[in-house]
Amino acid sequence: MAIVTTSPKGQVVIPKAEREKLGIKPGAKVLVKAVSDHIEIYPLPENPVEYFCGVFEEGSSLTQALLKNRKEEAERERKKGAGFLRPSGVSEKRR
């Protein structure tokens, strides 16, 4: 914990020891959140894509997950008999 002073522009410097603990490097982005009577600062991942890869099953990629989702969606549409959508008021017989 540290006490810091705000600049005339409202800026604060995160002490080196705190930056090192959290792995905050120069130029890194942080999330600043006002909570009731205090401010919370959260370091954001440098590469969000790599960071969030852990959301998927091991060995899976975002592309694989999206393709799987799209195939499942296409199968549901096929089972419902959904084809090309017709403008409202146009019957199937009218061509």
JSON list of C-alpha atoms in Angstrom, two decimals:
[
{"chain": "A", "resi": 1, "resn": "MET", "atom": "CA", "xyz": [0.00, 0.00, 0.00]},
{"chain": "A", "resi": 2, "resn": "ALA", "atom": "CA", "xyz": [1.26, 3.50, -0.77]},
{"chain": "A", "resi": 3, "resn": "ILE", "atom": "CA", "xyz": [0.12, 7.10, -0.57]},
{"chain": "A", "resi": 4, "resn": "VAL", "atom": "CA", "xyz": [0.52, 9.07, -3.80]},
{"chain": "A", "resi": 5, "resn": "THR", "atom": "CA", "xyz": [-0.27, 12.65, -4.80]},
{"chain": "A", "resi": 6, "resn": "THR", "atom": "CA", "xyz": [-2.43, 13.63, -7.75]},
{"chain": "A", "resi": 7, "resn": "SER", "atom": "CA", "xyz": [-1.00, 16.02, -10.33]},
{"chain": "A", "resi": 8, "resn": "PRO", "atom": "CA", "xyz": [-2.89, 19.14, -11.45]},
{"chain": "A", "resi": 9, "resn": "LYS", "atom": "CA", "xyz": [-4.18, 17.00, -14.36]},
{"chain": "A", "resi": 10, "resn": "GLY", "atom": "CA", "xyz": [-5.49, 14.33, -11.97]},
{"chain": "A", "resi": 11, "resn": "GLN", "atom": "CA", "xyz": [-2.70, 11.88, -12.75]},
{"chain": "A", "resi": 12, "resn": "VAL", "atom": "CA", "xyz": [-1.16, 9.54, -10.20]},
{"chain": "A", "resi": 13, "resn": "VAL", "atom": "CA", "xyz": [2.00, 7.47, -10.37]},
{"chain": "A", "resi": 14, "resn": "ILE", "atom": "CA", "xyz": [1.66, 3.83, -9.38]},
{"chain": "A", "resi": 15, "resn": "PRO", "atom": "CA", "xyz": [4.69, 3.09, -7.19]},
{"chain": "A", "resi": 16, "resn": "LYS", "atom": "CA", "xyz": [7.33, 0.81, -8.73]},
{"chain": "A", "resi": 17, "resn": "ALA", "atom": "CA", "xyz": [6.89, -1.90, -6.09]},
{"chain": "A", "resi": 18, "resn": "GLU", "atom": "CA", "xyz": [3.15, -2.10, -6.79]},
{"chain": "A", "resi": 19, "resn": "ARG", "atom": "CA", "xyz": [3.69, -2.12, -10.60]},
{"chain": "A", "resi": 20, "resn": "GLU", "atom": "CA", "xyz": [6.20, -4.95, -10.25]},
{"chain": "A", "resi": 21, "resn": "LYS", "atom": "CA", "xyz": [3.84, -7.01, -8.05]},
{"chain": "A", "resi": 22, "resn": "LEU", "atom": "CA", "xyz": [1.12, -6.74, -10.70]},
{"chain": "A", "resi": 23, "resn": "GLY", "atom": "CA", "xyz": [3.37, -6.94, -13.75]},
{"chain": "A", "resi": 24, "resn": "ILE", "atom": "CA", "xyz": [2.38, -3.50, -15.02]},
{"chain": "A", "resi": 25, "resn": "LYS", "atom": "CA", "xyz": [4.93, -2.40, -17.63]},
{"chain": "A", "resi": 26, "resn": "PRO", "atom": "CA", "xyz": [5.39, 1.05, -19.23]},
{"chain": "A", "resi": 27, "resn": "GLY", "atom": "CA", "xyz": [2.61, 1.69, -21.74]},
{"chain": "A", "resi": 28, "resn": "ALA", "atom": "CA", "xyz": [0.38, -1.03, -20.28]},
{"chain": "A", "resi": 29, "resn": "LYS", "atom": "CA", "xyz": [-3.35, -0.41, -20.11]},
{"chain": "A", "resi": 30, "resn": "VAL", "atom": "CA", "xyz": [-5.23, -0.55, -16.83]},
{"chain": "A", "resi": 31, "resn": "LEU", "atom": "CA", "xyz": [-8.92, -0.45, -15.99]},
{"chain": "A", "resi": 32, "resn": "VAL", "atom": "CA", "xyz": [-9.87, 2.29, -13.53]},
{"chain": "A", "resi": 33, "resn": "LYS", "atom": "CA", "xyz": [-13.13, 1.69, -11.69]},
{"chain": "A", "resi": 34, "resn": "ALA", "atom": "CA", "xyz": [-14.83, 4.02, -9.19]},
{"chain": "A", "resi": 35, "resn": "VAL", "atom": "CA", "xyz": [-16.38, 1.93, -6.42]},
{"chain": "A", "resi": 36, "resn": "SER", "atom": "CA", "xyz": [-18.40, 3.74, -3.79]},
{"chain": "A", "resi": 37, "resn": "ASP", "atom": "CA", "xyz": [-15.79, 5.87, -1.99]},
{"chain": "A", "resi": 38, "resn": "HIS", "atom": "CA", "xyz": [-12.60, 4.54, -3.61]},
{"chain": "A", "resi": 39, "resn": "ILE", "atom": "CA", "xyz": [-10.93, 3.73, -6.94]},
{"chain": "A", "resi": 40, "resn": "GLU", "atom": "CA", "xyz": [-9.79, 0.29, -8.05]},
{"chain": "A", "resi": 41, "resn": "ILE", "atom": "CA", "xyz": [-7.15, -0.21, -10.75]},
{"chain": "A", "resi": 42, "resn": "TYR", "atom": "CA", "xyz": [-6.91, -3.50, -12.64]},
{"chain": "A", "resi": 43, "resn": "PRO", "atom": "CA", "xyz": [-4.08, -4.34, -15.05]},
{"chain": "A", "resi": 44, "resn": "LEU", "atom": "CA", "xyz": [-5.35, -5.48, -18.45]},
{"chain": "A", "resi": 45, "resn": "PRO", "atom": "CA", "xyz": [-3.68, -8.28, -20.43]},
{"chain": "A", "resi": 46, "resn": "GLU", "atom": "CA", "xyz": [-1.17, -7.20, -23.08]},
{"chain": "A", "resi": 47, "resn": "ASN", "atom": "CA", "xyz": [-2.70, -9.58, -25.62]},
{"chain": "A", "resi": 48, "resn": "PRO", "atom": "CA", "xyz": [-6.39, -10.17, -24.87]},
{"chain": "A", "resi": 49, "resn": "VAL", "atom": "CA", "xyz": [-6.68, -12.94, -27.49]},
{"chain": "A", "resi": 50, "resn": "GLU", "atom": "CA", "xyz": [-3.96, -15.04, -25.85]},
{"chain": "A", "resi": 51, "resn": "TYR", "atom": "CA", "xyz": [-5.29, -14.21, -22.39]},
{"chain": "A", "resi": 52, "resn": "PHE", "atom": "CA", "xyz": [-8.83, -15.34, -23.17]},
{"chain": "A", "resi": 53, "resn": "CYS", "atom": "CA", "xyz": [-7.77, -18.53, -24.99]},
{"chain": "A", "resi": 54, "resn": "GLY", "atom": "CA", "xyz": [-8.06, -20.21, -21.60]},
{"chain": "A", "resi": 55, "resn": "VAL", "atom": "CA", "xyz": [-11.83, -19.71, -21.83]},
{"chain": "A", "resi": 56, "resn": "PHE", "atom": "CA", "xyz": [-12.04, -22.53, -24.37]},
{"chain": "A", "resi": 57, "resn": "GLU", "atom": "CA", "xyz": [-11.39, -26.23, -23.87]},
{"chain": "A", "resi": 58, "resn": "GLU", "atom": "CA", "xyz": [-7.72, -27.21, -23.95]},
{"chain": "A", "resi": 59, "resn": "GLY", "atom": "CA", "xyz": [-6.55, -27.75, -27.51]},
{"chain": "A", "resi": 60, "resn": "SER", "atom": "CA", "xyz": [-9.40, -25.64, -28.88]},
{"chain": "A", "resi": 61, "resn": "SER", "atom": "CA", "xyz": [-9.01, -22.31, -30.62]},
{"chain": "A", "resi": 62, "resn": "LEU", "atom": "CA", "xyz": [-11.37, -19.41, -31.09]},
{"chain": "A", "resi": 63, "resn": "THR", "atom": "CA", "xyz": [-11.68, -20.30, -34.78]},
{"chain": "A", "resi": 64, "resn": "GLN", "atom": "CA", "xyz": [-12.55, -23.90, -33.96]},
{"chain": "A", "resi": 65, "resn": "ALA", "atom": "CA", "xyz": [-15.11, -22.79, -31.38]},
{"chain": "A", "resi": 66, "resn": "LEU", "atom": "CA", "xyz": [-16.74, -20.37, -33.84]},
{"chain": "A", "resi": 67, "resn": "LEU", "atom": "CA", "xyz": [-16.84, -22.98, -36.62]},
{"chain": "A", "resi": 68, "resn": "LYS", "atom": "CA", "xyz": [-18.38, -25.54, -34.28]},
{"chain": "A", "resi": 69, "resn": "ASN", "atom": "CA", "xyz": [-21.00, -22.99, -33.19]},
{"chain": "A", "resi": 70, "resn": "ARG", "atom": "CA", "xyz": [-21.78, -22.07, -36.81]},
{"chain": "A", "resi": 71, "resn": "LYS", "atom": "CA", "xyz": [-22.17, -25.75, -37.83]},
{"chain": "A", "resi": 72, "resn": "GLU", "atom": "CA", "xyz": [-24.54, -26.37, -34.93]},
{"chain": "A", "resi": 73, "resn": "GLU", "atom": "CA", "xyz": [-26.54, -23.28, -35.86]},
{"chain": "A", "resi": 74, "resn": "ALA", "atom": "CA", "xyz": [-26.73, -24.35, -39.54]},
{"chain": "A", "resi": 75, "resn": "GLU", "atom": "CA", "xyz": [-27.92, -27.82, -38.50]},
{"chain": "A", "resi": 76, "resn": "ARG", "atom": "CA", "xyz": [-30.68, -26.32, -36.33]},
{"chain": "A", "resi": 77, "resn": "GLU", "atom": "CA", "xyz": [-31.80, -24.12, -39.22]},
{"chain": "A", "resi": 78, "resn": "ARG", "atom": "CA", "xyz": [-31.77, -27.09, -41.62]},
{"chain": "A", "resi": 79, "resn": "LYS", "atom": "CA", "xyz": [-33.89, -29.15, -39.22]},
{"chain": "A", "resi": 80, "resn": "LYS", "atom": "CA", "xyz": [-36.40, -26.31, -38.93]},
{"chain": "A", "resi": 81, "resn": "GLY", "atom": "CA", "xyz": [-36.64, -26.25, -42.72]},
{"chain": "A", "resi": 82, "resn": "ALA", "atom": "CA", "xyz": [-35.40, -22.72, -42.91]},
{"chain": "A", "resi": 83, "resn": "GLY", "atom": "CA", "xyz": [-34.25, -21.81, -46.38]},
{"chain": "A", "resi": 84, "resn": "PHE", "atom": "CA", "xyz": [-34.00, -18.47, -48.01]},
{"chain": "A", "resi": 85, "resn": "LEU", "atom": "CA", "xyz": [-36.23, -15.91, -46.36]},
{"chain": "A", "resi": 86, "resn": "ARG", "atom": "CA", "xyz": [-38.92, -14.40, -48.55]},
{"chain": "A", "resi": 87, "resn": "PRO", "atom": "CA", "xyz": [-40.05, -10.81, -48.26]},
{"chain": "A", "resi": 88, "resn": "SER", "atom": "CA", "xyz": [-43.27, -10.50, -46.28]},
{"chain": "A", "resi": 89, "resn": "GLY", "atom": "CA", "xyz": [-46.38, -10.81, -48.40]},
{"chain": "A", "resi": 90, "resn": "VAL", "atom": "CA", "xyz": [-44.70, -12.93, -51.10]},
{"chain": "A", "resi": 91, "resn": "SER", "atom": "CA", "xyz": [-46.06, -16.46, -51.30]},
{"chain": "A", "resi": 92, "resn": "GLU", "atom": "CA", "xyz": [-44.07, -19.49, -52.38]},
{"chain": "A", "resi": 93, "resn": "LYS", "atom": "CA", "xyz": [-46.17, -19.94, -55.57]},
{"chain": "A", "resi": 94, "resn": "ARG", "atom": "CA", "xyz": [-45.52, -16.41, -56.78]},
{"chain": "A", "resi": 95, "resn": "ARG", "atom": "CA", "xyz": [-42.27, -16.24, -58.74]}
]
